[in-house]
Amino acid sequence: MKIIIIPWYQAVEFELEEGAVRAQILEPIKVVAHRKPEKIYKIGDGSYTFDMGQNYAGWSRLKVKGPRGTKIRMVHAELLHDDHTVNQISLRGMRATDTYILKGEGEEVYEPGFTYHGYRYVQVFGLPCEPEADTITGCVVRSAVEEIGEFSCSNSLINRLDQNINWTEQSNLNSIPTDCPQRDERLGWINDISVRNEGAI
């Protein structure tokens, strides 16, 4: 095995540029679109898997009624097993799970705070009744930059490739460009906050 040693170079002094230090101004991160599930699978254990039809970065809005103390878990992933349960193998150590405990006061709407997930599928455990069309709504989240162009051609495969590129860019544009928004090692603070987000009421 050959070992390559890269030498350190001597530091060079230089004069600081004049000017006021100020924070960089960026577009706010916010919900830029909503998605309805394209398919809902009933799983044998009583849970339901919602197929949002597109991989994206964001979170799931839950709308539900039920008895006080009912615990609902939403588990997010990019992949499915053959039985339509979520497959989190691509997430490594990321839990990508939001938990809500019902207050039992009529219709309740819950969206998580201080986190987001990279996902297409969300498996929901603990629903007190069969889901309706608006039980889960996908919230697409990114820096609210303005789209300044579009592309289309006569080749459907190239058009789909362009759409995939566009979704990839959107999913990885949260303040600064990221890489793989679903994984735990990309943004260290997401893993910690996802854990602390469990049990939010």
mmCIF file of N, CA and C in Angstrom, residues 41-138:
data_model
loop_
_atom_site.group_PDB
_atom_site.id
_atom_site.type_symbol
_atom_site.label_atom_id
_atom_site.label_comp_id
_atom_site.label_asym_id
_atom_site.label_seq_id
_atom_site.Cartn_x
_atom_site.Cartn_y
_atom_site.Cartn_z
ATOM 1 N N TYR A 41 -52.716 2.127 1.043
ATOM 2 C CA TYR A 41 -52.695 0.678 1.237
ATOM 3 C C TYR A 41 -53.043 0.358 2.686
ATOM 4 N N LYS A 42 -53.985 -0.558 2.876
ATOM 5 C CA LYS A 42 -54.306 -1.018 4.217
ATOM 6 C C LYS A 42 -53.402 -2.188 4.555
ATOM 7 N N ILE A 43 -52.693 -2.084 5.670
ATOM 8 C CA ILE A 43 -51.735 -3.107 6.076
ATOM 9 C C ILE A 43 -52.387 -4.032 7.103
ATOM 10 N N GLY A 44 -51.931 -5.268 7.158
ATOM 11 C CA GLY A 44 -52.535 -6.273 8.018
ATOM 12 C C GLY A 44 -52.525 -5.940 9.494
ATOM 13 N N ASP A 45 -51.576 -5.114 9.935
ATOM 14 C CA ASP A 45 -51.506 -4.778 11.358
ATOM 15 C C ASP A 45 -52.422 -3.612 11.735
ATOM 16 N N GLY A 46 -53.231 -3.151 10.775
ATOM 17 C CA GLY A 46 -54.153 -2.054 11.047
ATOM 18 C C GLY A 46 -53.628 -0.683 10.672
ATOM 19 N N SER A 47 -52.383 -0.612 10.236
ATOM 20 C CA SER A 47 -51.823 0.663 9.786
ATOM 21 C C SER A 47 -52.179 0.893 8.319
ATOM 22 N N TYR A 48 -51.848 2.099 7.825
ATOM 23 C CA TYR A 48 -52.109 2.457 6.436
ATOM 24 C C TYR A 48 -50.867 3.107 5.858
ATOM 25 N N THR A 49 -50.546 2.755 4.620
ATOM 26 C CA THR A 49 -49.423 3.393 3.932
ATOM 27 C C THR A 49 -49.959 4.295 2.832
ATOM 28 N N PHE A 50 -49.533 5.553 2.867
ATOM 29 C CA PHE A 50 -49.961 6.556 1.901
ATOM 30 C C PHE A 50 -48.841 6.759 0.875
ATOM 31 N N ASP A 51 -49.173 6.597 -0.391
ATOM 32 C CA ASP A 51 -48.235 6.843 -1.489
ATOM 33 C C ASP A 51 -48.500 8.236 -2.018
ATOM 34 N N MET A 52 -47.545 9.159 -1.794
ATOM 35 C CA MET A 52 -47.729 10.547 -2.201
ATOM 36 C C MET A 52 -47.384 10.787 -3.668
ATOM 37 N N GLY A 53 -46.926 9.734 -4.365
ATOM 38 C CA GLY A 53 -46.726 9.817 -5.807
ATOM 39 C C GLY A 53 -45.439 10.470 -6.263
ATOM 40 N N GLN A 54 -44.673 11.016 -5.341
ATOM 41 C CA GLN A 54 -43.447 11.736 -5.714
ATOM 42 C C GLN A 54 -42.534 11.801 -4.501
ATOM 43 N N ASN A 55 -41.260 11.579 -4.696
ATOM 44 C CA ASN A 55 -40.287 11.762 -3.630
ATOM 45 C C ASN A 55 -40.012 13.262 -3.470
ATOM 46 N N TYR A 56 -40.014 13.754 -2.243
ATOM 47 C CA TYR A 56 -39.798 15.186 -2.003
ATOM 48 C C TYR A 56 -39.350 15.406 -0.572
ATOM 49 N N ALA A 57 -38.960 16.621 -0.258
ATOM 50 C CA ALA A 57 -38.591 17.001 1.108
ATOM 51 C C ALA A 57 -39.734 17.789 1.720
ATOM 52 N N GLY A 58 -40.081 17.422 2.936
ATOM 53 C CA GLY A 58 -41.164 18.122 3.611
ATOM 54 C C GLY A 58 -41.671 17.322 4.781
ATOM 55 N N TRP A 59 -42.966 17.454 5.053
ATOM 56 C CA TRP A 59 -43.569 16.709 6.147
ATOM 57 C C TRP A 59 -45.017 16.391 5.809
ATOM 58 N N SER A 60 -45.649 15.603 6.685
ATOM 59 C CA SER A 60 -47.033 15.191 6.491
ATOM 60 C C SER A 60 -47.937 15.931 7.462
ATOM 61 N N ARG A 61 -49.020 16.498 6.930
ATOM 62 C CA ARG A 61 -50.040 17.115 7.779
ATOM 63 C C ARG A 61 -51.102 16.058 8.080
ATOM 64 N N LEU A 62 -51.398 15.890 9.357
ATOM 65 C CA LEU A 62 -52.364 14.900 9.813
ATOM 66 C C LEU A 62 -53.656 15.590 10.212
ATOM 67 N N LYS A 63 -54.792 15.096 9.696
ATOM 68 C CA LYS A 63 -56.108 15.581 10.112
ATOM 69 C C LYS A 63 -56.889 14.380 10.623
ATOM 70 N N VAL A 64 -57.335 14.441 11.887
ATOM 71 C CA VAL A 64 -57.903 13.250 12.495
ATOM 72 C C VAL A 64 -58.840 13.611 13.643
ATOM 73 N N LYS A 65 -59.793 12.720 13.925
ATOM 74 C CA LYS A 65 -60.629 12.793 15.123
ATOM 75 C C LYS A 65 -60.460 11.488 15.887
ATOM 76 N N GLY A 66 -60.517 11.565 17.211
ATOM 77 C CA GLY A 66 -60.400 10.343 17.984
ATOM 78 C C GLY A 66 -60.381 10.610 19.471
ATOM 79 N N PRO A 67 -60.366 9.553 20.258
ATOM 80 C CA PRO A 67 -60.373 9.700 21.715
ATOM 81 C C PRO A 67 -59.083 10.314 22.241
ATOM 82 N N ARG A 68 -59.212 11.035 23.328
ATOM 83 C CA ARG A 68 -58.052 11.628 23.983
ATOM 84 C C ARG A 68 -57.037 10.542 24.342
ATOM 85 N N GLY A 69 -55.771 10.818 24.100
ATOM 86 C CA GLY A 69 -54.708 9.882 24.431
ATOM 87 C C GLY A 69 -54.337 8.930 23.301
ATOM 88 N N THR A 70 -55.105 8.936 22.205
ATOM 89 C CA THR A 70 -54.767 8.079 21.065
ATOM 90 C C THR A 70 -53.413 8.499 20.498
ATOM 91 N N LYS A 71 -52.509 7.551 20.332
ATOM 92 C CA LYS A 71 -51.156 7.832 19.848
ATOM 93 C C LYS A 71 -51.048 7.448 18.380
ATOM 94 N N ILE A 72 -50.690 8.414 17.553
ATOM 95 C CA ILE A 72 -50.559 8.185 16.116
ATOM 96 C C ILE A 72 -49.107 8.420 15.706
ATOM 97 N N ARG A 73 -48.539 7.439 14.994
ATOM 98 C CA ARG A 73 -47.165 7.548 14.499
ATOM 99 C C ARG A 73 -47.180 7.611 12.974
ATOM 100 N N MET A 74 -46.394 8.533 12.419
ATOM 101 C CA MET A 74 -46.231 8.657 10.975
ATOM 102 C C MET A 74 -44.764 8.363 10.638
ATOM 103 N N VAL A 75 -44.539 7.266 9.934
ATOM 104 C CA VAL A 75 -43.187 6.810 9.614
ATOM 105 C C VAL A 75 -42.946 7.027 8.118
ATOM 106 N N HIS A 76 -41.907 7.796 7.782
ATOM 107 C CA HIS A 76 -41.654 8.206 6.402
ATOM 108 C C HIS A 76 -40.508 7.416 5.772
ATOM 109 N N ALA A 77 -40.597 7.211 4.453
ATOM 110 C CA ALA A 77 -39.534 6.496 3.738
ATOM 111 C C ALA A 77 -39.652 6.758 2.244
ATOM 112 N N GLU A 78 -38.569 6.458 1.537
ATOM 113 C CA GLU A 78 -38.546 6.580 0.074
ATOM 114 C C GLU A 78 -38.986 5.296 -0.620
ATOM 115 N N LEU A 79 -38.919 4.176 0.099
ATOM 116 C CA LEU A 79 -39.119 2.858 -0.509
ATOM 117 C C LEU A 79 -40.213 2.089 0.206
ATOM 118 N N LEU A 80 -40.744 1.062 -0.487
ATOM 119 C CA LEU A 80 -41.719 0.155 0.100
ATOM 120 C C LEU A 80 -41.219 -1.271 0.029
ATOM 121 N N HIS A 81 -41.610 -2.076 1.025
ATOM 122 C CA HIS A 81 -41.446 -3.515 0.938
ATOM 123 C C HIS A 81 -42.559 -4.069 0.049
ATOM 124 N N ASP A 82 -42.465 -5.340 -0.298
ATOM 125 C CA ASP A 82 -43.473 -5.967 -1.156
ATOM 126 C C ASP A 82 -44.865 -5.939 -0.536
ATOM 127 N N ASP A 83 -44.933 -5.910 0.799
ATOM 128 C CA ASP A 83 -46.238 -5.895 1.468
ATOM 129 C C ASP A 83 -46.764 -4.479 1.706
ATOM 130 N N HIS A 84 -46.133 -3.486 1.080
ATOM 131 C CA HIS A 84 -46.519 -2.070 1.141
ATOM 132 C C HIS A 84 -46.221 -1.406 2.485
ATOM 133 N N THR A 85 -45.445 -2.048 3.342
ATOM 134 C CA THR A 85 -44.941 -1.362 4.528
ATOM 135 C C THR A 85 -43.718 -0.538 4.114
ATOM 136 N N VAL A 86 -43.436 0.538 4.848
ATOM 137 C CA VAL A 86 -42.322 1.404 4.465
ATOM 138 C C VAL A 86 -40.990 0.707 4.703
ATOM 139 N N ASN A 87 -40.065 0.965 3.809
ATOM 140 C CA ASN A 87 -38.716 0.403 3.874
ATOM 141 C C ASN A 87 -37.745 1.558 4.120
ATOM 142 N N GLN A 88 -37.170 1.618 5.312
ATOM 143 C CA GLN A 88 -36.301 2.732 5.691
ATOM 144 C C GLN A 88 -34.816 2.430 5.519
ATOM 145 N N ILE A 89 -34.477 1.449 4.677
ATOM 146 C CA ILE A 89 -33.069 1.057 4.538
ATOM 147 C C ILE A 89 -32.196 2.208 4.052
ATOM 148 N N SER A 90 -32.732 3.097 3.226
ATOM 149 C CA SER A 90 -31.928 4.200 2.690
ATOM 150 C C SER A 90 -31.736 5.329 3.683
ATOM 151 N N LEU A 91 -32.431 5.266 4.828
ATOM 152 C CA LEU A 91 -32.347 6.341 5.814
ATOM 153 C C LEU A 91 -31.209 6.164 6.804
ATOM 154 N N ARG A 92 -30.572 4.985 6.787
ATOM 155 C CA ARG A 92 -29.521 4.663 7.755
ATOM 156 C C ARG A 92 -30.067 4.809 9.176
ATOM 157 N N GLY A 93 -29.558 5.739 9.973
ATOM 158 C CA GLY A 93 -30.003 5.864 11.357
ATOM 159 C C GLY A 93 -31.161 6.821 11.571
ATOM 160 N N MET A 94 -31.622 7.461 10.512
ATOM 161 C CA MET A 94 -32.700 8.443 10.658
ATOM 162 C C MET A 94 -34.026 7.758 10.972
ATOM 163 N N ARG A 95 -34.741 8.243 11.974
ATOM 164 C CA ARG A 95 -36.031 7.648 12.331
ATOM 165 C C ARG A 95 -37.142 8.126 11.406
ATOM 166 N N ALA A 96 -37.106 9.395 11.002
ATOM 167 C CA ALA A 96 -38.121 9.976 10.108
ATOM 168 C C ALA A 96 -39.530 9.661 10.601
ATOM 169 N N THR A 97 -39.740 9.790 11.911
ATOM 170 C CA THR A 97 -41.009 9.439 12.526
ATOM 171 C C THR A 97 -41.543 10.619 13.335
ATOM 172 N N ASP A 98 -42.791 10.963 13.099
ATOM 173 C CA ASP A 98 -43.469 11.995 13.880
ATOM 174 C C ASP A 98 -44.600 11.337 14.656
ATOM 175 N N THR A 99 -44.741 11.684 15.918
ATOM 176 C CA THR A 99 -45.757 11.093 16.784
ATOM 177 C C THR A 99 -46.665 12.187 17.336
ATOM 178 N N TYR A 100 -47.973 11.930 17.276
ATOM 179 C CA TYR A 100 -48.948 12.896 17.800
ATOM 180 C C TYR A 100 -49.910 12.178 18.730
ATOM 181 N N ILE A 101 -50.184 12.773 19.882
ATOM 182 C CA ILE A 101 -51.132 12.224 20.838
ATOM 183 C C ILE A 101 -52.378 13.114 20.855
ATOM 184 N N LEU A 102 -53.525 12.518 20.562
ATOM 185 C CA LEU A 102 -54.754 13.281 20.401
ATOM 186 C C LEU A 102 -55.233 13.909 21.711
ATOM 187 N N LYS A 103 -55.789 15.117 21.580
ATOM 188 C CA LYS A 103 -56.404 15.793 22.717
ATOM 189 C C LYS A 103 -57.855 15.356 22.916
ATOM 190 N N GLY A 104 -58.441 14.796 21.846
ATOM 191 C CA GLY A 104 -59.819 14.317 21.940
ATOM 192 C C GLY A 104 -60.852 15.417 21.908
ATOM 193 N N GLU A 105 -60.526 16.527 21.200
ATOM 194 C CA GLU A 105 -61.435 17.683 21.153
ATOM 195 C C GLU A 105 -61.866 17.960 19.721
ATOM 196 N N GLY A 106 -62.604 17.023 19.133
ATOM 197 C CA GLY A 106 -63.075 17.208 17.760
ATOM 198 C C GLY A 106 -61.960 16.996 16.755
ATOM 199 N N GLU A 107 -62.084 17.648 15.586
ATOM 200 C CA GLU A 107 -61.082 17.488 14.535
ATOM 201 C C GLU A 107 -59.774 18.179 14.937
ATOM 202 N N GLU A 108 -58.685 17.457 14.787
ATOM 203 C CA GLU A 108 -57.369 17.989 15.127
ATOM 204 C C GLU A 108 -56.474 17.954 13.891
ATOM 205 N N VAL A 109 -55.662 18.991 13.735
ATOM 206 C CA VAL A 109 -54.712 19.078 12.623
ATOM 207 C C VAL A 109 -53.324 19.244 13.208
ATOM 208 N N TYR A 110 -52.416 18.384 12.774
ATOM 209 C CA TYR A 110 -51.050 18.403 13.308
ATOM 210 C C TYR A 110 -50.037 18.460 12.174
ATOM 211 N N GLU A 111 -49.066 19.358 12.304
ATOM 212 C CA GLU A 111 -47.879 19.396 11.442
ATOM 213 C C GLU A 111 -46.667 19.490 12.356
ATOM 214 N N PRO A 112 -45.610 18.725 12.083
ATOM 215 C CA PRO A 112 -44.420 18.789 12.942
ATOM 216 C C PRO A 112 -43.687 20.113 12.775
ATOM 217 N N GLY A 113 -42.916 20.465 13.775
ATOM 218 C CA GLY A 113 -42.079 21.656 13.707
ATOM 219 C C GLY A 113 -40.616 21.295 13.871
ATOM 220 N N PHE A 114 -39.740 22.091 13.291
ATOM 221 C CA PHE A 114 -38.296 21.943 13.457
ATOM 222 C C PHE A 114 -37.746 20.643 12.851
ATOM 223 N N THR A 115 -38.376 20.137 11.829
ATOM 224 C CA THR A 115 -37.848 18.953 11.149
ATOM 225 C C THR A 115 -38.452 18.855 9.759
ATOM 226 N N TYR A 116 -37.852 18.068 8.908
ATOM 227 C CA TYR A 116 -38.473 17.687 7.637
ATOM 228 C C TYR A 116 -37.891 16.349 7.226
ATOM 229 N N HIS A 117 -38.536 15.707 6.267
ATOM 230 C CA HIS A 117 -38.142 14.371 5.837
ATOM 231 C C HIS A 117 -38.024 14.335 4.310
ATOM 232 N N GLY A 118 -37.155 13.444 3.810
ATOM 233 C CA GLY A 118 -37.125 13.125 2.392
ATOM 234 C C GLY A 118 -37.894 11.828 2.201
ATOM 235 N N TYR A 119 -39.020 11.852 1.490
ATOM 236 C CA TYR A 119 -39.865 10.658 1.442
ATOM 237 C C TYR A 119 -40.859 10.721 0.284
ATOM 238 N N ARG A 120 -41.434 9.562 -0.010
ATOM 239 C CA ARG A 120 -42.592 9.440 -0.890
ATOM 240 C C ARG A 120 -43.748 8.741 -0.167
ATOM 241 N N TYR A 121 -43.396 7.859 0.751
ATOM 242 C CA TYR A 121 -44.393 7.032 1.446
ATOM 243 C C TYR A 121 -44.417 7.384 2.934
ATOM 244 N N VAL A 122 -45.611 7.326 3.522
ATOM 245 C CA VAL A 122 -45.744 7.505 4.969
ATOM 246 C C VAL A 122 -46.706 6.436 5.489
ATOM 247 N N GLN A 123 -46.224 5.646 6.428
ATOM 248 C CA GLN A 123 -47.050 4.609 7.047
ATOM 249 C C GLN A 123 -47.558 5.148 8.370
ATOM 250 N N VAL A 124 -48.875 5.114 8.538
ATOM 251 C CA VAL A 124 -49.505 5.727 9.708
ATOM 252 C C VAL A 124 -50.073 4.635 10.608
ATOM 253 N N PHE A 125 -49.635 4.660 11.860
ATOM 254 C CA PHE A 125 -50.062 3.693 12.862
ATOM 255 C C PHE A 125 -50.977 4.373 13.874
ATOM 256 N N GLY A 126 -52.021 3.677 14.300
ATOM 257 C CA GLY A 126 -52.859 4.171 15.389
ATOM 258 C C GLY A 126 -54.069 4.973 14.984
ATOM 259 N N LEU A 127 -54.404 5.063 13.695
ATOM 260 C CA LEU A 127 -55.598 5.804 13.292
ATOM 261 C C LEU A 127 -56.829 5.155 13.919
ATOM 262 N N PRO A 128 -57.699 5.950 14.524
ATOM 263 C CA PRO A 128 -58.871 5.375 15.181
ATOM 264 C C PRO A 128 -59.964 4.932 14.214
ATOM 265 N N CYS A 129 -59.867 5.302 12.934
ATOM 266 C CA CYS A 129 -60.848 4.895 11.935
ATOM 267 C C CYS A 129 -60.173 4.884 10.570
ATOM 268 N N GLU A 130 -60.886 4.399 9.563
ATOM 269 C CA GLU A 130 -60.309 4.354 8.224
ATOM 270 C C GLU A 130 -60.005 5.772 7.738
ATOM 271 N N PRO A 131 -58.879 5.952 7.014
ATOM 272 C CA PRO A 131 -58.500 7.300 6.572
ATOM 273 C C PRO A 131 -59.422 7.825 5.481
ATOM 274 N N GLU A 132 -59.527 9.141 5.440
ATOM 275 C CA GLU A 132 -60.251 9.827 4.375
ATOM 276 C C GLU A 132 -59.239 10.459 3.430
ATOM 277 N N ALA A 133 -59.737 11.110 2.379
ATOM 278 C CA ALA A 133 -58.849 11.665 1.346
ATOM 279 C C ALA A 133 -57.897 12.712 1.903
ATOM 280 N N ASP A 134 -58.326 13.426 2.966
ATOM 281 C CA ASP A 134 -57.482 14.495 3.515
ATOM 282 C C ASP A 134 -56.885 14.135 4.868
ATOM 283 N N THR A 135 -56.868 12.847 5.225
ATOM 284 C CA THR A 135 -56.239 12.452 6.490
ATOM 285 C C THR A 135 -54.756 12.808 6.491
ATOM 286 N N ILE A 136 -54.083 12.551 5.372
ATOM 287 C CA ILE A 136 -52.672 12.916 5.209
ATOM 288 C C ILE A 136 -52.523 13.833 4.005
ATOM 289 N N THR A 137 -51.882 14.974 4.217
ATOM 290 C CA THR A 137 -51.530 15.894 3.136
ATOM 291 C C THR A 137 -50.020 16.088 3.154
ATOM 292 N N GLY A 138 -49.384 15.931 2.017
ATOM 293 C CA GLY A 138 -47.949 16.155 1.926
ATOM 294 C C GLY A 138 -47.631 17.628 1.770
#
